[in-house]
CSV table of N, CA and C in Angstrom, one decimal:
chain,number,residue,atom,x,y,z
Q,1,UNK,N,0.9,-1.2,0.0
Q,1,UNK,CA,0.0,0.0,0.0
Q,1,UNK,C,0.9,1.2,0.0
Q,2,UNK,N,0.7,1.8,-0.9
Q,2,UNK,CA,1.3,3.4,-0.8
Q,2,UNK,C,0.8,4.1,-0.7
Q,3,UNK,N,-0.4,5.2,-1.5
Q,3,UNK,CA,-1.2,6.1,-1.0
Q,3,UNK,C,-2.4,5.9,-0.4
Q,4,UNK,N,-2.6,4.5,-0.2
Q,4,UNK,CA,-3.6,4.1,0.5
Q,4,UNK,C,-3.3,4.5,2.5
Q,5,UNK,N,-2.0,4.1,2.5
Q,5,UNK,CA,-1.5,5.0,4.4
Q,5,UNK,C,-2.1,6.3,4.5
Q,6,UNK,N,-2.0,7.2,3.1
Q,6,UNK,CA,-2.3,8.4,3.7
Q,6,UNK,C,-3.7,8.4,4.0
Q,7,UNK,N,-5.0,7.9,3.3
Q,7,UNK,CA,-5.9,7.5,3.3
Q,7,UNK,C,-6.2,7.5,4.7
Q,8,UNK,N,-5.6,6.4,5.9
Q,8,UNK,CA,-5.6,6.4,6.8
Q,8,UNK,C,-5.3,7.6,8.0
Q,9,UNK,N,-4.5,8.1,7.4
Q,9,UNK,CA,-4.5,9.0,8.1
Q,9,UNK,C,-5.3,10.2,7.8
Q,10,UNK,N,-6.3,10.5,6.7
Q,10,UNK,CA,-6.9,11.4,6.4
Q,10,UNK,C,-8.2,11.0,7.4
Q,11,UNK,N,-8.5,9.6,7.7
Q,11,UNK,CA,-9.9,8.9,8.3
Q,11,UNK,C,-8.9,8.8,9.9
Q,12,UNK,N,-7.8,9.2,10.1
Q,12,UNK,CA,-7.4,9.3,11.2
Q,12,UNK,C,-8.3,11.1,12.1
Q,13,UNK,N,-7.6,11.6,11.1
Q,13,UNK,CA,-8.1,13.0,11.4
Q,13,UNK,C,-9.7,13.2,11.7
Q,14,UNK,N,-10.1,12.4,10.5
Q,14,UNK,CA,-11.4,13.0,10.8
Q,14,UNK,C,-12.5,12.3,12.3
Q,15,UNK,N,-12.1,11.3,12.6
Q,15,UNK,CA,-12.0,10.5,13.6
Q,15,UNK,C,-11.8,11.8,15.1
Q,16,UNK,N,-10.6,11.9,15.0
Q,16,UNK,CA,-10.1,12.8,15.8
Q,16,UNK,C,-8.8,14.4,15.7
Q,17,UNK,N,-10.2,15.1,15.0
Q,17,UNK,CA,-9.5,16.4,14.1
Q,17,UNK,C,-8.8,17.4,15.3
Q,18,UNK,N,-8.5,16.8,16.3
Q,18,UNK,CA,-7.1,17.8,17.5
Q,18,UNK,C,-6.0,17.1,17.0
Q,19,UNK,N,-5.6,16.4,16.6
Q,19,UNK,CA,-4.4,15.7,16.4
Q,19,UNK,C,-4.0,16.1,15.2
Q,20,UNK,N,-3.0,16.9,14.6
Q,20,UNK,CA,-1.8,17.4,13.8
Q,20,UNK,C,-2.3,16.5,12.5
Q,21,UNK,N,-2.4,17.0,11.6
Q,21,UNK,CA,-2.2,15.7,10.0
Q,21,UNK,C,-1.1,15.6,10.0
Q,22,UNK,N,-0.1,16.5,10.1
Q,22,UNK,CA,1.2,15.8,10.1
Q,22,UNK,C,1.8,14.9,10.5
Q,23,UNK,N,1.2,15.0,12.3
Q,23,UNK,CA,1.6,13.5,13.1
Q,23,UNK,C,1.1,12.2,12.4
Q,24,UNK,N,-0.2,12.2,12.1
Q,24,UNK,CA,-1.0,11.0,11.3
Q,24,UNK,C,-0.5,10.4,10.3
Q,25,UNK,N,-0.1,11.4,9.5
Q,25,UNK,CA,1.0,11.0,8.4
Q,25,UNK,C,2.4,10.3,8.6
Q,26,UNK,N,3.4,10.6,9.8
Q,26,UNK,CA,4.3,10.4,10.0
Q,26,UNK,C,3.8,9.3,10.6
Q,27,UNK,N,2.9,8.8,11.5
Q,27,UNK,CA,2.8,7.9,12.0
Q,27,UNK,C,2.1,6.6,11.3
Q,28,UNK,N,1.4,6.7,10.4
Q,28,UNK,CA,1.0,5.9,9.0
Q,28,UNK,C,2.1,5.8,7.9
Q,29,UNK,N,3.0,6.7,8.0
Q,29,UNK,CA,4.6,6.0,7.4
Q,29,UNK,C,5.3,5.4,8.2
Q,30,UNK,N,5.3,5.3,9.5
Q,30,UNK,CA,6.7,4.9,10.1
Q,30,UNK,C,7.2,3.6,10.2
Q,31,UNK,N,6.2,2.6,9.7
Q,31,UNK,CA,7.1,1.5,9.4
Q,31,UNK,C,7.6,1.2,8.2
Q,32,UNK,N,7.4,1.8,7.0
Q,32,UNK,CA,7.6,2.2,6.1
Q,32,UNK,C,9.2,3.2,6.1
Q,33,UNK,N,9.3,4.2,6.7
Q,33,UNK,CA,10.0,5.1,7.0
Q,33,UNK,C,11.7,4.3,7.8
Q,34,UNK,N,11.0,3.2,8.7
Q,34,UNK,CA,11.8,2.5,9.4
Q,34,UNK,C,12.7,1.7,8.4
Q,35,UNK,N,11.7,0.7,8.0
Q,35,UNK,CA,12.4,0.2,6.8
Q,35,UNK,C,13.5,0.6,6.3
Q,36,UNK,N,13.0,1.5,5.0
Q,36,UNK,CA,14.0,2.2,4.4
Q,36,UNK,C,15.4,3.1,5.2
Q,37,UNK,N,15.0,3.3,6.4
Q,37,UNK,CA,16.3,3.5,7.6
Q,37,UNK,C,17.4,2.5,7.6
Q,38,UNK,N,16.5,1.3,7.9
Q,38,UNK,CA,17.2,0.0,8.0
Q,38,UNK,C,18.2,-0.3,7.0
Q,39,UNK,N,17.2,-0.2,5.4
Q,39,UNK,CA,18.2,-0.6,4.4
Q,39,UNK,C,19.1,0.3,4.0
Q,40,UNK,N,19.0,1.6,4.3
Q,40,UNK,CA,20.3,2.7,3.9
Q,40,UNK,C,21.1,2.6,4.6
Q,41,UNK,N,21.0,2.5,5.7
Q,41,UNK,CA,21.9,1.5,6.7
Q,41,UNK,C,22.7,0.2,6.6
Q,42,UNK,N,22.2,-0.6,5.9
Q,42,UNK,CA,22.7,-1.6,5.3
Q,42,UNK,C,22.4,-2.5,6.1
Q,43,UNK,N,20.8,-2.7,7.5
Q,43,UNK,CA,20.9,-3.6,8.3
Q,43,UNK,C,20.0,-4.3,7.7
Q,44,UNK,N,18.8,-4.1,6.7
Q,44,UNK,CA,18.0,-5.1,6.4
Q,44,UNK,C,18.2,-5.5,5.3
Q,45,UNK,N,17.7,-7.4,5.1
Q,45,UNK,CA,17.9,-8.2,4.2
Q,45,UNK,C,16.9,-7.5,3.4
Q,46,UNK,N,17.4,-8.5,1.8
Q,46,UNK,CA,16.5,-8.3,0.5
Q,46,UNK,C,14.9,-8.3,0.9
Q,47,UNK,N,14.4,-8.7,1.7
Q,47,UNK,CA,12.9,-8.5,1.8
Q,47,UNK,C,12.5,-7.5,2.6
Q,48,UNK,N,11.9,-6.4,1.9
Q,48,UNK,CA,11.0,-5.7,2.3
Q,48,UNK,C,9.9,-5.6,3.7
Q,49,UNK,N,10.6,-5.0,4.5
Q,49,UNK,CA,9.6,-5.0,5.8
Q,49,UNK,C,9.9,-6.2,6.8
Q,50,UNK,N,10.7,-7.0,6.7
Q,50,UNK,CA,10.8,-8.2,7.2
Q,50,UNK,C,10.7,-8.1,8.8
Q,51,UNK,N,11.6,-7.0,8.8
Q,51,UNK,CA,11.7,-6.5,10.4
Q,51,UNK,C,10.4,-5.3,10.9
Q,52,UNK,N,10.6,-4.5,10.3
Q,52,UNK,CA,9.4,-3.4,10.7
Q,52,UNK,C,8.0,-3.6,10.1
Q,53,UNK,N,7.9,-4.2,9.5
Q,53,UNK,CA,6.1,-4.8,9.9
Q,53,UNK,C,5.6,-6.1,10.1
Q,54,UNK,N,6.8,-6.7,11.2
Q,54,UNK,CA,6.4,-8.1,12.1
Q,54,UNK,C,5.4,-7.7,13.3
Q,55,UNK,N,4.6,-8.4,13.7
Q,55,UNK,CA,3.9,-7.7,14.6
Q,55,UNK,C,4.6,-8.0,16.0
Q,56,UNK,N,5.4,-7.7,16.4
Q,56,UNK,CA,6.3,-7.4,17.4
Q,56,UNK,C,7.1,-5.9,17.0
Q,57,UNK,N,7.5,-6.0,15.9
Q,57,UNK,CA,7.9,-4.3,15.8
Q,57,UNK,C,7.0,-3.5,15.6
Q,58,UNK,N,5.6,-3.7,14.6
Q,58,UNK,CA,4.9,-2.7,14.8
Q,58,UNK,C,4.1,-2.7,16.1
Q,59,UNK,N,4.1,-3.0,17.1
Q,59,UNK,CA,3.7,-3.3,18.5
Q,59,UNK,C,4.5,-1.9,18.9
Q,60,UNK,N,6.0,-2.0,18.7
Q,60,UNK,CA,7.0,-1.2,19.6
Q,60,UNK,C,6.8,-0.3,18.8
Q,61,UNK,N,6.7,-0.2,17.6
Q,61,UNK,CA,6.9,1.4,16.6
Q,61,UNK,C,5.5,2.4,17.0
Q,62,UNK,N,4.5,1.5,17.3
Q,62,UNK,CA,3.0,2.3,17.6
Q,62,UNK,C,3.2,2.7,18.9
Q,63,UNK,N,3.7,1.9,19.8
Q,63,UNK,CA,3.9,2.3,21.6
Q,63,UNK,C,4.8,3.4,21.5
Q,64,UNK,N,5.7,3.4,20.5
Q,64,UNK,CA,6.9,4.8,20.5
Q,64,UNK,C,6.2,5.6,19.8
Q,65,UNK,N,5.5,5.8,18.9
Q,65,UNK,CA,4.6,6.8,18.0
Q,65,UNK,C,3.7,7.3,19.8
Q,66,UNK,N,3.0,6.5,19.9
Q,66,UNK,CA,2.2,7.1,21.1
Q,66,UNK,C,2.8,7.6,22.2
Q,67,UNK,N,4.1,7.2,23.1
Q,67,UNK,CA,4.7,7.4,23.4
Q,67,UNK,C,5.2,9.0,23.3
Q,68,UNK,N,5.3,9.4,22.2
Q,68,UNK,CA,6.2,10.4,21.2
Q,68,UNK,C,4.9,11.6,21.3
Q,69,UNK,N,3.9,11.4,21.0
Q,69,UNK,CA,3.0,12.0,20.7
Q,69,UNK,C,2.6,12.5,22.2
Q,70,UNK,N,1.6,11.5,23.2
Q,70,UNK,CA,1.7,11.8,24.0
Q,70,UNK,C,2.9,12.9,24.8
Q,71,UNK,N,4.0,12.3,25.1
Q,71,UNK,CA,5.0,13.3,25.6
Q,71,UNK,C,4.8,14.5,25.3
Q,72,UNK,N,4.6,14.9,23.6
Q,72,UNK,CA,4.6,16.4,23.0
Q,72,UNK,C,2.9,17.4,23.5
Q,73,UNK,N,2.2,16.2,23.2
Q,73,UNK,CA,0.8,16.6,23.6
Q,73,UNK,C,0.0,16.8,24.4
Q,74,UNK,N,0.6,15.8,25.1
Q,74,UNK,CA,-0.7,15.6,26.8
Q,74,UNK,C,-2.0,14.9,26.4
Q,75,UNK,N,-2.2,14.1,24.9
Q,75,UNK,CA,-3.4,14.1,25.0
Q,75,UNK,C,-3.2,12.6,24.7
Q,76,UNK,N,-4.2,12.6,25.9
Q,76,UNK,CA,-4.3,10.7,26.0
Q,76,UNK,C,-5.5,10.2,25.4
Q,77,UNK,N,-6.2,10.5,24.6
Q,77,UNK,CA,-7.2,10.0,23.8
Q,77,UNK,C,-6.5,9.9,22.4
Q,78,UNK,N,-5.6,10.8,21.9
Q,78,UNK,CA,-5.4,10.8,21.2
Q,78,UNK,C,-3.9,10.2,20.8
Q,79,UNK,N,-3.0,9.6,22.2
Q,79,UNK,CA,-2.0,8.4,21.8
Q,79,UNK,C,-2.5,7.4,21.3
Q,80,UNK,N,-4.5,7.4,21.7
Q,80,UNK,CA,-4.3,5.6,20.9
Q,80,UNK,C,-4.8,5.7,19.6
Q,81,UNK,N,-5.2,7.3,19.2
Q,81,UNK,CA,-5.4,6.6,18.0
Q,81,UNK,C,-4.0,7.1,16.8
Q,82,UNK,N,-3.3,8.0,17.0
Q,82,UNK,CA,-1.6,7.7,17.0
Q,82,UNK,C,-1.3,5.9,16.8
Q,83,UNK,N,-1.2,5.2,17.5
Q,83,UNK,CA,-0.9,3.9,18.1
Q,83,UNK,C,-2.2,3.1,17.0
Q,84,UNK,N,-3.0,3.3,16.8
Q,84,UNK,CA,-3.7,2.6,15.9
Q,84,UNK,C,-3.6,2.8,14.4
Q,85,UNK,N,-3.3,4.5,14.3
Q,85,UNK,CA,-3.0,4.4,13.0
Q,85,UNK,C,-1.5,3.7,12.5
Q,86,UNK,N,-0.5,3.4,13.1
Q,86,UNK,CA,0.8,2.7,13.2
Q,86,UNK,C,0.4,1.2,12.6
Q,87,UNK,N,-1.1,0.6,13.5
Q,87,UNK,CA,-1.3,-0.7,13.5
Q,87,UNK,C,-1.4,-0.7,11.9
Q,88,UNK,N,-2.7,-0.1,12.0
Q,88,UNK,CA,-3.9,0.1,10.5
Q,88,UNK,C,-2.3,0.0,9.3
Q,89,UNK,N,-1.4,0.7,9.6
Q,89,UNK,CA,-0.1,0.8,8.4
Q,89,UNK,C,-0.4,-1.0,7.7
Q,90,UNK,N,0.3,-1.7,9.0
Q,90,UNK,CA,0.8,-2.7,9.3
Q,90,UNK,C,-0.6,-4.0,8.3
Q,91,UNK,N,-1.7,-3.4,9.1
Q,91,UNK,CA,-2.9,-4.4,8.6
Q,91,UNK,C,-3.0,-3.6,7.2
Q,92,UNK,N,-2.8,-3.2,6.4
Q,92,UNK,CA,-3.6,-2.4,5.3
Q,92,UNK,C,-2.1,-3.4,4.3
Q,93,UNK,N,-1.1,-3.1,4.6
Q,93,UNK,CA,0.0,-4.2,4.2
Q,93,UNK,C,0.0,-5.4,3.9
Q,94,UNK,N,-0.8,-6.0,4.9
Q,94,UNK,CA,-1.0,-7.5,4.8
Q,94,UNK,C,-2.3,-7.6,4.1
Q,95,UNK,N,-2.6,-6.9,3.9
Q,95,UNK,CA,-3.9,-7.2,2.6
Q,95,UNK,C,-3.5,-7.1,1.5
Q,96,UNK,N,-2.1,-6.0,1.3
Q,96,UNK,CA,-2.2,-5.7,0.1
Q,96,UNK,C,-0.7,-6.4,-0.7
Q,97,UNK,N,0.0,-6.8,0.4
Q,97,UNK,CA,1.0,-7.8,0.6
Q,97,UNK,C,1.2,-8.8,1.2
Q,98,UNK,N,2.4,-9.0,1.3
Q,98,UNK,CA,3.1,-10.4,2.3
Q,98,UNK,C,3.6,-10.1,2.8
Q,99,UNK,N,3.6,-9.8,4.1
Q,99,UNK,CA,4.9,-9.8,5.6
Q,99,UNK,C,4.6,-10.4,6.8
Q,100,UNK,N,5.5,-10.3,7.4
Q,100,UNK,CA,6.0,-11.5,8.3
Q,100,UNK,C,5.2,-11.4,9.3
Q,101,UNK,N,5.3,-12.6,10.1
Q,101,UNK,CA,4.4,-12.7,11.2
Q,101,UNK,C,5.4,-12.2,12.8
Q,102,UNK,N,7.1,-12.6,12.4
Q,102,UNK,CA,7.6,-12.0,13.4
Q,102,UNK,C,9.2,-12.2,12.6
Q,103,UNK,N,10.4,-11.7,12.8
Q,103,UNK,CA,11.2,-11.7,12.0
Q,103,UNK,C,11.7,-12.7,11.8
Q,104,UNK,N,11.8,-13.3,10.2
Q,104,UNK,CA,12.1,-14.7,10.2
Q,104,UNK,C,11.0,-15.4,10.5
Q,105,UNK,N,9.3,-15.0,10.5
Q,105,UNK,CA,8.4,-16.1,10.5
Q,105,UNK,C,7.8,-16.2,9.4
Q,106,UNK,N,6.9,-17.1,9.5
Q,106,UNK,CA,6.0,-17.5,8.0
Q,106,UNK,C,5.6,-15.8,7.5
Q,107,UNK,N,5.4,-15.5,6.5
Q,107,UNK,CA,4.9,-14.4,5.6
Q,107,UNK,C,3.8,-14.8,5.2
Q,108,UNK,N,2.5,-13.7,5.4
Q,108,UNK,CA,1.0,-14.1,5.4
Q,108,UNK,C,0.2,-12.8,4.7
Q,109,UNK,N,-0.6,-12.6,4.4
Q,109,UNK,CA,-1.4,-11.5,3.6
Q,109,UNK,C,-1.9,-12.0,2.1
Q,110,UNK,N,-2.6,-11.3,2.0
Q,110,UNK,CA,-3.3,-11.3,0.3
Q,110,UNK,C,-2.9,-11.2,-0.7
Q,111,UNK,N,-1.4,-10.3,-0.6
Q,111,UNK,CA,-1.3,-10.6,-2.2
Q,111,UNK,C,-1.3,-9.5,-3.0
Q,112,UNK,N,-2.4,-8.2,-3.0
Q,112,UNK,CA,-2.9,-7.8,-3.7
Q,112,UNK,C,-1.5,-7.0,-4.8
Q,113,UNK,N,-0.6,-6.9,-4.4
Q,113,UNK,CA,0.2,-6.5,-5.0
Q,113,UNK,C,0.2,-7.4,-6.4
Q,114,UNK,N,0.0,-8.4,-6.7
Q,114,UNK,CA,0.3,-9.8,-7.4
Q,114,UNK,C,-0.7,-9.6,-8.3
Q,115,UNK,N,-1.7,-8.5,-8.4
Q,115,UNK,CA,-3.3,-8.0,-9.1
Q,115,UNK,C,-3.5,-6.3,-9.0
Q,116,UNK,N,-2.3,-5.8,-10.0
Q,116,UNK,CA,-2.5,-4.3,-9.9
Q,116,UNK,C,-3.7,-3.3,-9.7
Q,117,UNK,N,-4.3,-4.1,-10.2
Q,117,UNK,CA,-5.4,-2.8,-10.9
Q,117,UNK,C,-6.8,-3.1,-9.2
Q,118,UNK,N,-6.1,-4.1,-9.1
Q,118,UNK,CA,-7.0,-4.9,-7.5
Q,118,UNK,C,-6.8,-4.0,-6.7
Q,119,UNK,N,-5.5,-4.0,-6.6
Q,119,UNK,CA,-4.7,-3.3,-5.3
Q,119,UNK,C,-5.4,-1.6,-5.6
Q,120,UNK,N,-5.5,-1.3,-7.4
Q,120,UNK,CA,-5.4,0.1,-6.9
Q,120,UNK,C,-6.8,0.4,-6.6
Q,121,UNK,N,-8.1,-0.2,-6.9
Q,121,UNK,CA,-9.0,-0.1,-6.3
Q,121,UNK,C,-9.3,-0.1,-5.3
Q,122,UNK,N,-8.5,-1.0,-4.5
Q,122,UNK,CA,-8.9,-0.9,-3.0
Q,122,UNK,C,-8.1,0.3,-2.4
Q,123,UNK,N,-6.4,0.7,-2.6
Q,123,UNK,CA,-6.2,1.7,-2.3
Q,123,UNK,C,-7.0,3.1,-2.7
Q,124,UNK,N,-7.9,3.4,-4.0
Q,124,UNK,CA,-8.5,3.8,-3.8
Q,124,UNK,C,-9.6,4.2,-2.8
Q,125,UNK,N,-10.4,3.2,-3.3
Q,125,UNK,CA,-11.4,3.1,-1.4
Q,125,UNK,C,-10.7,3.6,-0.2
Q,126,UNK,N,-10.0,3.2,-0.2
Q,126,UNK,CA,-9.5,3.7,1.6
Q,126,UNK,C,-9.0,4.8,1.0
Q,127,UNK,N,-8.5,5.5,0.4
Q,127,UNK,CA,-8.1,6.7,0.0
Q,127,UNK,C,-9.8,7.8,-0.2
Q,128,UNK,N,-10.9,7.2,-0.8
Q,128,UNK,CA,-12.2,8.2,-0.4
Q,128,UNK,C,-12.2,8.1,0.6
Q,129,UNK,N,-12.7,6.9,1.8
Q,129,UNK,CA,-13.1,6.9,2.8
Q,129,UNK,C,-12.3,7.8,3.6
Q,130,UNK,N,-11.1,7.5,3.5
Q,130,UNK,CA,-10.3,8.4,4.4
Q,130,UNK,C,-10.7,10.1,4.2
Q,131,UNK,N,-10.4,10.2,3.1
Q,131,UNK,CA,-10.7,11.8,2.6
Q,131,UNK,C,-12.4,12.4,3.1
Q,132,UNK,N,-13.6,11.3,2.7
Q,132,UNK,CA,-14.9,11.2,3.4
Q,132,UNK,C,-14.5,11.8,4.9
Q,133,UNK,N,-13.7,11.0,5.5
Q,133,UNK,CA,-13.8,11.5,7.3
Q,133,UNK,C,-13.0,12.7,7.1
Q,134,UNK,N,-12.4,13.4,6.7
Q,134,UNK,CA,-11.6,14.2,7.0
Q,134,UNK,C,-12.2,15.6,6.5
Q,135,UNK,N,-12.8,15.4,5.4
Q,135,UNK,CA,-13.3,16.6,4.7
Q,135,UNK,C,-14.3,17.1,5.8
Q,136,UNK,N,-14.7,16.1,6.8
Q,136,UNK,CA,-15.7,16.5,7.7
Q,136,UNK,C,-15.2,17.6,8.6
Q,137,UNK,N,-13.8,17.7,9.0
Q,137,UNK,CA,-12.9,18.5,9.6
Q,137,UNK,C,-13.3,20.0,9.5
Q,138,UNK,N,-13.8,20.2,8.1
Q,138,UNK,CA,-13.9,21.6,7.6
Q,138,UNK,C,-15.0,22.3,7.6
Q,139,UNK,N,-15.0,23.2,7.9
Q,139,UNK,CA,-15.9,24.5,7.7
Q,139,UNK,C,-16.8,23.7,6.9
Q,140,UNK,N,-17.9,24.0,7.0
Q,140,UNK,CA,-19.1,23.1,5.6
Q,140,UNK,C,-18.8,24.5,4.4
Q,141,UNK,N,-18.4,25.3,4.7
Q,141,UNK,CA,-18.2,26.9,3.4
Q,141,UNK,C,-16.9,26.3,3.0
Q,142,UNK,N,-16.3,25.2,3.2
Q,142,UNK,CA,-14.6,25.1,3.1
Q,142,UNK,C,-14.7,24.0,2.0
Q,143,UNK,N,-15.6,22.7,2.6
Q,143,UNK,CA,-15.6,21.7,1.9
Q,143,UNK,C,-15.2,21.1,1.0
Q,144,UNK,N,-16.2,22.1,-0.1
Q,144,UNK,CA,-16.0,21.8,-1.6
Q,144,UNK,C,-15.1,22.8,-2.2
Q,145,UNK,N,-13.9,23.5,-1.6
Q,145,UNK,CA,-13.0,24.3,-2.2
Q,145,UNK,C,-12.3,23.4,-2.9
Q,146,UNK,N,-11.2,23.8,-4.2
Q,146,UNK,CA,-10.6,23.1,-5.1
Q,146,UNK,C,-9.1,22.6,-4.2
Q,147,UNK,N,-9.0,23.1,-3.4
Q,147,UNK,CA,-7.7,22.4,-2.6
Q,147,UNK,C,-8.2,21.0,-1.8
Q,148,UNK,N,-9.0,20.9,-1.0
Q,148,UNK,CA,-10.2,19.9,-0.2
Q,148,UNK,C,-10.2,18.6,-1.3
Q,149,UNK,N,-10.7,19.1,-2.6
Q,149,UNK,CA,-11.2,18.3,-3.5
Q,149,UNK,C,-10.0,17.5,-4.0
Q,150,UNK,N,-8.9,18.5,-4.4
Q,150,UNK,CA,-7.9,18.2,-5.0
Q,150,UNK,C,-7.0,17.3,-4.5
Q,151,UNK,N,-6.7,17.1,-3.0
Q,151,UNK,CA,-6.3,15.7,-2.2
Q,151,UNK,C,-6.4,14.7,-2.8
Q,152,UNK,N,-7.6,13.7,-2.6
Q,152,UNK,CA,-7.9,13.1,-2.9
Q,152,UNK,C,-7.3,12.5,-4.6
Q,153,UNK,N,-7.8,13.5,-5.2
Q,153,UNK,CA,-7.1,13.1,-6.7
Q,153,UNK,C,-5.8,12.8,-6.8
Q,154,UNK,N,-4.9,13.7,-6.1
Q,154,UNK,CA,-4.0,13.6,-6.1
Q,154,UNK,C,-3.2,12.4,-5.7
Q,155,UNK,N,-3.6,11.9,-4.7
Q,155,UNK,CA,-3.5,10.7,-3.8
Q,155,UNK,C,-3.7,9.5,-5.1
Q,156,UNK,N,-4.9,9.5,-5.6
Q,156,UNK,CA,-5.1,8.6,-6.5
Q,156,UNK,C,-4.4,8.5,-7.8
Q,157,UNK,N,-3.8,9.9,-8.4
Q,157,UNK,CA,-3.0,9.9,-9.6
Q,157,UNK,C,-1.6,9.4,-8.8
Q,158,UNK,N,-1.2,9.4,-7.6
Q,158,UNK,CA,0.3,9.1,-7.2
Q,158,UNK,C,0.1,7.3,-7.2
Q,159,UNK,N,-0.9,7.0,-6.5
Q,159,UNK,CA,-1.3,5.7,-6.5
Q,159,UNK,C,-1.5,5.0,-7.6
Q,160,UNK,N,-1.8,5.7,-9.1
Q,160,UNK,CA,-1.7,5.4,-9.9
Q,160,UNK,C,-0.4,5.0,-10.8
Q,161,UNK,N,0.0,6.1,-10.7
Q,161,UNK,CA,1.8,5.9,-11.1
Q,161,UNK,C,2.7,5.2,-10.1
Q,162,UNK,N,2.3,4.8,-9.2
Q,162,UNK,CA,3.0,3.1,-8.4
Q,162,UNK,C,2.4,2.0,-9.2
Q,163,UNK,N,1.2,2.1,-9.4
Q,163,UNK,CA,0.6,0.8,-10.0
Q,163,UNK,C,1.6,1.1,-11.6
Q,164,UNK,N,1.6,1.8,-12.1
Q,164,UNK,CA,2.2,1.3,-13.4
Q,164,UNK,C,4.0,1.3,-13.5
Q,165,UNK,N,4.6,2.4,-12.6
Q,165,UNK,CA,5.8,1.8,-12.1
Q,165,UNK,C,6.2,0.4,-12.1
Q,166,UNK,N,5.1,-0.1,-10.7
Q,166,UNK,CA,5.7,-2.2,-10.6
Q,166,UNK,C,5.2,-2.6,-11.4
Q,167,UNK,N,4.1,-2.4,-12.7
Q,167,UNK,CA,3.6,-2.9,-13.5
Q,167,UNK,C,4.9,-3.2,-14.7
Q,168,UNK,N,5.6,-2.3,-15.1
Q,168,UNK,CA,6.4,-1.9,-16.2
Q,168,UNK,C,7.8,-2.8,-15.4
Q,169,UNK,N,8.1,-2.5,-14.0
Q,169,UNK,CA,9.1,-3.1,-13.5
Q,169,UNK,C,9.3,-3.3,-12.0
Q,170,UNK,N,8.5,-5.1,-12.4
Q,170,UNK,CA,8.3,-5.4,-11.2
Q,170,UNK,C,9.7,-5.9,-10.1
Q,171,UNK,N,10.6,-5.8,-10.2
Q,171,UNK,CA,11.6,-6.3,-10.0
Q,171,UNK,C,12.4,-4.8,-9.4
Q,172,UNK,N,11.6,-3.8,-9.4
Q,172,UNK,CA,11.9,-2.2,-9.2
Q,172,UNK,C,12.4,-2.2,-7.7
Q,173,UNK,N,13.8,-2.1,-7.0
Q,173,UNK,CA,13.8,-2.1,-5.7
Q,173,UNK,C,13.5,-1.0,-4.9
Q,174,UNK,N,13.3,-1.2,-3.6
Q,174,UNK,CA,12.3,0.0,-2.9
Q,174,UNK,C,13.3,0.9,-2.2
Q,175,UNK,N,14.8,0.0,-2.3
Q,175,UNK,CA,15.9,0.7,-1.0
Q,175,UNK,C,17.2,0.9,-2.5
């Protein structure tokens, strides 16, 4: 999933519109973020996520996101859903991929990666829905402005040109 996390975080906000979009964002990349830490680093093997979306690290990466959050914020309603959008990364992955169950365990999810046009459907969906809860955020006079509107598209044209990127070259490395 690629622009489908932001998705998440857009249905993060609208959920609970006191919390930063920025934090939502950062926190619906960071296992993603970690990753690629890892492999510029030179610490992670050839597979993708092996370590940072086992569910023992996204366990620790969401308790540190909330952790993080909380600290700066004070707001304890709003570490867990911080801490949930971390999870949601994790589960939205394993629908649309394969990753590990703990480092070096069986690898489990759907796949959808394996069915382009699948995957970008569904990242679509969660890219409305998300935009749905978030656009609620706004002024009802704000709503339908061309910047509001224009998210969403946007999201879906980037989502698009991923889909035809692995399409053209699936063998395209991510680090």
């Amino acid at each position: 999933m690629y622009a489908g996390h932001i998705g998440i975080a857009l249905g993060a906000k609208g959920i609970r519109g006191s919390i930063p979009l920025w934090v939502l964002v950062l926190a619906t990349q960071l296992p993603d973020w970690s990753d690629a830490g890892l492999c510029l680093a030179g610490v992670r093997p050839v597979i993708p996520g092996i370590y940072t979306h086992s569910f023992p690290a996204v366990a620790v990466l969401a308790a540190l996101a909330s952790l993080f959050y909380y600290a700066l914020s004070r707001d304890s309603a709003g570490l867990w859903i911080v801490g949930a959008v971390v999870v949601a990364h994790a589960l939205a992955d394993y629908v649309t991929g394969l990753k590990p169950t703990w480092p070096g365990g069986p690898m489990i999810g759907m796949g959808l990666y394996s069915y382009p046009w699948i995957d970008f459907v569904v990242e679509t969906l969660v890219i409305g829905a998300g935009w749905l809860l978030y656009r609620r955020t706004f002024a009802e006079s704000r709503r339908n402005t061309w910047p509001v509107n224009l998210m969403p598209a946007a999201l879906v044209l980037f989502q698009l040109a991923a889909v035809i990127a692995f399409s053209i070259s699936p063998t395209l490395r991510k680090c």
